[in-house]
PDB file of C-alpha atoms in Angstrom:
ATOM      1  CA  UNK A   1    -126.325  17.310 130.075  1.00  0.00           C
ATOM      2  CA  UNK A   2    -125.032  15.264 132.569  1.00  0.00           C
ATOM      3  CA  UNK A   3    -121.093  14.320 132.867  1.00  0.00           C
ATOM      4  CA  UNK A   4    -120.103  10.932 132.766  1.00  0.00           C
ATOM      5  CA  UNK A   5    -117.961   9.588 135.501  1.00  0.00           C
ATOM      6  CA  UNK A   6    -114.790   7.285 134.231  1.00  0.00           C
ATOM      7  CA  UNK A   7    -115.090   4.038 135.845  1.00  0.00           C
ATOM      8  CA  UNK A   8    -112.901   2.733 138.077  1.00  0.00           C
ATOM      9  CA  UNK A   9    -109.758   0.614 137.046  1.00  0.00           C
ATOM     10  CA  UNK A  10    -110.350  -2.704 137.510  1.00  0.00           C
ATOM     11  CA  UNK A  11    -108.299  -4.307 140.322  1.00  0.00           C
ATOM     12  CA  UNK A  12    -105.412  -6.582 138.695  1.00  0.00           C
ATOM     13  CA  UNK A  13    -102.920  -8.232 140.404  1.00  0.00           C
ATOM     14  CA  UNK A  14     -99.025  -6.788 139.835  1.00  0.00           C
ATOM     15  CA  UNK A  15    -100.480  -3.544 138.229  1.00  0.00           C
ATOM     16  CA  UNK A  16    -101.877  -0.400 139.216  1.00  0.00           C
ATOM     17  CA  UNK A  17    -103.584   1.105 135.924  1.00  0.00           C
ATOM     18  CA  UNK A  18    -106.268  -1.647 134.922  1.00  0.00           C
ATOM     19  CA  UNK A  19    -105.437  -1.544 132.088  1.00  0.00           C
ATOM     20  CA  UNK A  20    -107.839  -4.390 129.675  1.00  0.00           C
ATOM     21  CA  UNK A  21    -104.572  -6.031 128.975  1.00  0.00           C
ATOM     22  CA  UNK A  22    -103.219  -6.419 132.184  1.00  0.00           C
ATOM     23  CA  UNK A  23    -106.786  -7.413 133.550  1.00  0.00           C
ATOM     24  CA  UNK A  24    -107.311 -10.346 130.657  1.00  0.00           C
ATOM     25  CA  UNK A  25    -103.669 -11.615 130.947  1.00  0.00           C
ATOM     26  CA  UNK A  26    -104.368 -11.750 134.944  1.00  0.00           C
ATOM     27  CA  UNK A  27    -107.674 -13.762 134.287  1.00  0.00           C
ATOM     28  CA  UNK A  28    -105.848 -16.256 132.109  1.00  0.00           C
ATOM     29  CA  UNK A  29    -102.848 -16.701 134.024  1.00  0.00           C
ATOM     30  CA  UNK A  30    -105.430 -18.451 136.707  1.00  0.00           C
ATOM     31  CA  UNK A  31    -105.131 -21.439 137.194  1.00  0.00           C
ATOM     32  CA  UNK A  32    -107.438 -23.734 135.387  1.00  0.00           C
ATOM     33  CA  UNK A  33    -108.767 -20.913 133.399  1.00  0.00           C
ATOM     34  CA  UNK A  34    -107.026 -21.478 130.031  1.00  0.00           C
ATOM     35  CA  UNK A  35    -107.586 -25.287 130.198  1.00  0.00           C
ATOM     36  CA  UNK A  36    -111.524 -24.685 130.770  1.00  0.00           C
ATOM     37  CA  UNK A  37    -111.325 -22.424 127.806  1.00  0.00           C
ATOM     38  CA  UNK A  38    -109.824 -25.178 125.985  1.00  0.00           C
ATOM     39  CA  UNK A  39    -112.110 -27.369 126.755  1.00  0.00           C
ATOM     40  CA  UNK A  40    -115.246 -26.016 126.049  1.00  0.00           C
ATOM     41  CA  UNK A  41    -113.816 -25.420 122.490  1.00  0.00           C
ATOM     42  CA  UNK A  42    -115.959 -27.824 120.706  1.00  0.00           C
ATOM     43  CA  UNK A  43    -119.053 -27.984 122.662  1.00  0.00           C
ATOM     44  CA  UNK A  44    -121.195 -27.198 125.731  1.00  0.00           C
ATOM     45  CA  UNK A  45    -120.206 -29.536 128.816  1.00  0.00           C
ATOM     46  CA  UNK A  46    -121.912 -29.783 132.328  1.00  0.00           C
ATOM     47  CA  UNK A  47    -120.436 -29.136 135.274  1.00  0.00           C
ATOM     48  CA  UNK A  48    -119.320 -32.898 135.914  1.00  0.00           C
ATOM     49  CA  UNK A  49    -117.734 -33.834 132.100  1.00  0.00           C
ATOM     50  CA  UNK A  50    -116.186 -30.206 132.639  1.00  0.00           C
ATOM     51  CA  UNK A  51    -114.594 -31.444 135.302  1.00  0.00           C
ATOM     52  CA  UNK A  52    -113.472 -34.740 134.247  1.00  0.00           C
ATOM     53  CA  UNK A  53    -112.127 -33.439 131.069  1.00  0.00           C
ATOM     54  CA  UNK A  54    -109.897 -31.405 133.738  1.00  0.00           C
ATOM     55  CA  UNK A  55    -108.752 -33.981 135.395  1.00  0.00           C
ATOM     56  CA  UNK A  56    -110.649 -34.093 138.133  1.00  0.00           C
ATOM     57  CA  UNK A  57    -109.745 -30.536 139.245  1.00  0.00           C
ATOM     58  CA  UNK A  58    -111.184 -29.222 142.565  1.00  0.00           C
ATOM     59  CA  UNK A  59    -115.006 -28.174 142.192  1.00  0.00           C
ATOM     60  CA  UNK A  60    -114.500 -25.613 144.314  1.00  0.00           C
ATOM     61  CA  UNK A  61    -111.717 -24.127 142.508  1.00  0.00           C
ATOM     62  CA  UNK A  62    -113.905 -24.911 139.306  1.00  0.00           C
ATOM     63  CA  UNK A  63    -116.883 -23.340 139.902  1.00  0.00           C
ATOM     64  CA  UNK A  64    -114.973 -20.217 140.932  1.00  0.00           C
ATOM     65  CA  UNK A  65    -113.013 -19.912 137.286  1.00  0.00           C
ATOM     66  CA  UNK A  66    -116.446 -20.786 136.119  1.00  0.00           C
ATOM     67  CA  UNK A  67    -117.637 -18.039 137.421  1.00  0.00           C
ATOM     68  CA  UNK A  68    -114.843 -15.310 136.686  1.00  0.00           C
ATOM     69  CA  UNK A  69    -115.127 -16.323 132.904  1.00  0.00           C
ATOM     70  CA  UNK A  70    -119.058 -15.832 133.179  1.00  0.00           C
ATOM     71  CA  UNK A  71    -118.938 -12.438 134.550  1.00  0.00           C
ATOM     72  CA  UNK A  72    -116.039 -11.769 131.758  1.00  0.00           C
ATOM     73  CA  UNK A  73    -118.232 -12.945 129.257  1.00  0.00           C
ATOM     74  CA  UNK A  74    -116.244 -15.826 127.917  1.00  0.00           C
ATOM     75  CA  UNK A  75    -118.397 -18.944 129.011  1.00  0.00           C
ATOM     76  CA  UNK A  76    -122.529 -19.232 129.821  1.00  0.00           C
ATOM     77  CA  UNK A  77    -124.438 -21.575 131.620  1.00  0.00           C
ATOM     78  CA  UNK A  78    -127.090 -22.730 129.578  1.00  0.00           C
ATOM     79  CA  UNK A  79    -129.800 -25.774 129.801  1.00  0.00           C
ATOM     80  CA  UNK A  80    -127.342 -27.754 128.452  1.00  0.00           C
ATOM     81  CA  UNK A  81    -124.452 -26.999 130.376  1.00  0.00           C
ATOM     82  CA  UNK A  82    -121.645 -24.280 129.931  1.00  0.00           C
ATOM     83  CA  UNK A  83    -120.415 -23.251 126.264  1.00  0.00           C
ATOM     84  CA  UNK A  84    -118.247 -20.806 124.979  1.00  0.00           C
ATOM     85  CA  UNK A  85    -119.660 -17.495 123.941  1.00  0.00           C
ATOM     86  CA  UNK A  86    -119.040 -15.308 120.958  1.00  0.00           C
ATOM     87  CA  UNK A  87    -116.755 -13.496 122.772  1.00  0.00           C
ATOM     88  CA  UNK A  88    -115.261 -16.696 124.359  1.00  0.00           C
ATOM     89  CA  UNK A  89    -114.935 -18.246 120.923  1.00  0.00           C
ATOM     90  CA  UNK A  90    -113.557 -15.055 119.519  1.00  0.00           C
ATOM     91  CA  UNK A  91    -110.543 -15.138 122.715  1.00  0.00           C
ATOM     92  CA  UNK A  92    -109.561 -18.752 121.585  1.00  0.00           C
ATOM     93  CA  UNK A  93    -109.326 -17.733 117.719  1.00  0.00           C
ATOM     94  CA  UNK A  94    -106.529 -15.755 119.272  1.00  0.00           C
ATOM     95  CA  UNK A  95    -104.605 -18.591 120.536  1.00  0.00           C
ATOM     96  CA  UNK A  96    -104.290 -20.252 117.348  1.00  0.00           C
ATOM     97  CA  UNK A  97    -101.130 -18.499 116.284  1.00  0.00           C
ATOM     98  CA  UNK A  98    -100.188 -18.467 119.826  1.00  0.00           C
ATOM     99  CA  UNK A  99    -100.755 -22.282 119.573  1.00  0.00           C
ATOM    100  CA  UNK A 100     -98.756 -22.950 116.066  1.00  0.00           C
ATOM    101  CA  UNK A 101     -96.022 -20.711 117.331  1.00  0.00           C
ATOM    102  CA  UNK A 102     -95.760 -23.199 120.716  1.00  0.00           C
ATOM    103  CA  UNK A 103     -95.685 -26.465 119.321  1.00  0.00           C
ATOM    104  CA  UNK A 104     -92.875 -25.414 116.396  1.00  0.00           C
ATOM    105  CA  UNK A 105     -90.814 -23.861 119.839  1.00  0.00           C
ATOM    106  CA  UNK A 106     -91.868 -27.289 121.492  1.00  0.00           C
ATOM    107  CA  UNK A 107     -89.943 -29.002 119.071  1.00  0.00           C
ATOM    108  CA  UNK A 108     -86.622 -27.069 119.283  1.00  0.00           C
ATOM    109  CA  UNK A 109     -84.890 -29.514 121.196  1.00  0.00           C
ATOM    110  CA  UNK A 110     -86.072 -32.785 119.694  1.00  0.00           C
TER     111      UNK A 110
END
């Protein structure tokens, strides 16, 4: 029977050990990345109402968060534009308590 090899830690910036956490938070502390998330929430959106809905960030710079979150497996490209997959859906069920918690710590000072 043939051994398995371990793969390779990922390469994440500020850490050594790859480590999934250190590799997602490093993904979503891109910039653009969590706001293209967000986003593509409630439905699939081309390239161009993807970027309008981000404020007219740079294409260039959109295209290659695009393309990080495809090869995650967080967003697809489909006839219809890009969309969230299951996996991407299941990363911004996350952020819900995440979200609550923000906006009660948002108010704080008011």
């Amino acid at each position: 029977m043939a051994k398995q090899v371990p793969s390779a830690p990922r390469s994440v910036r500020g850490s050594r050990s790859g480590r999934p956490i250190m590799a997602l938070l490093d993904l979503l502390g891109r910039r653009w990345t969590l706001r293209i998330v967000w986003e593509l929430r409630e439905s699939t959106l081309t390239s161009r109402a993807l970027r309008t809905a981000c404020d007219e960030a740079s294409p260039t710079i959109l295209q290659t968060r695009l393309s990080e979150l495809r090869e995650a497996g967080f967003v697809e490209l489909t006839d219809a534009g890009y969309r969230l997959t299951g996996l991407g859906r299941e990363l911004l069920q996350t952020f819900t308590p995440l979200n609550r918690f923000a906006k009660r710590w948002g108010k704080r000072g008011s």
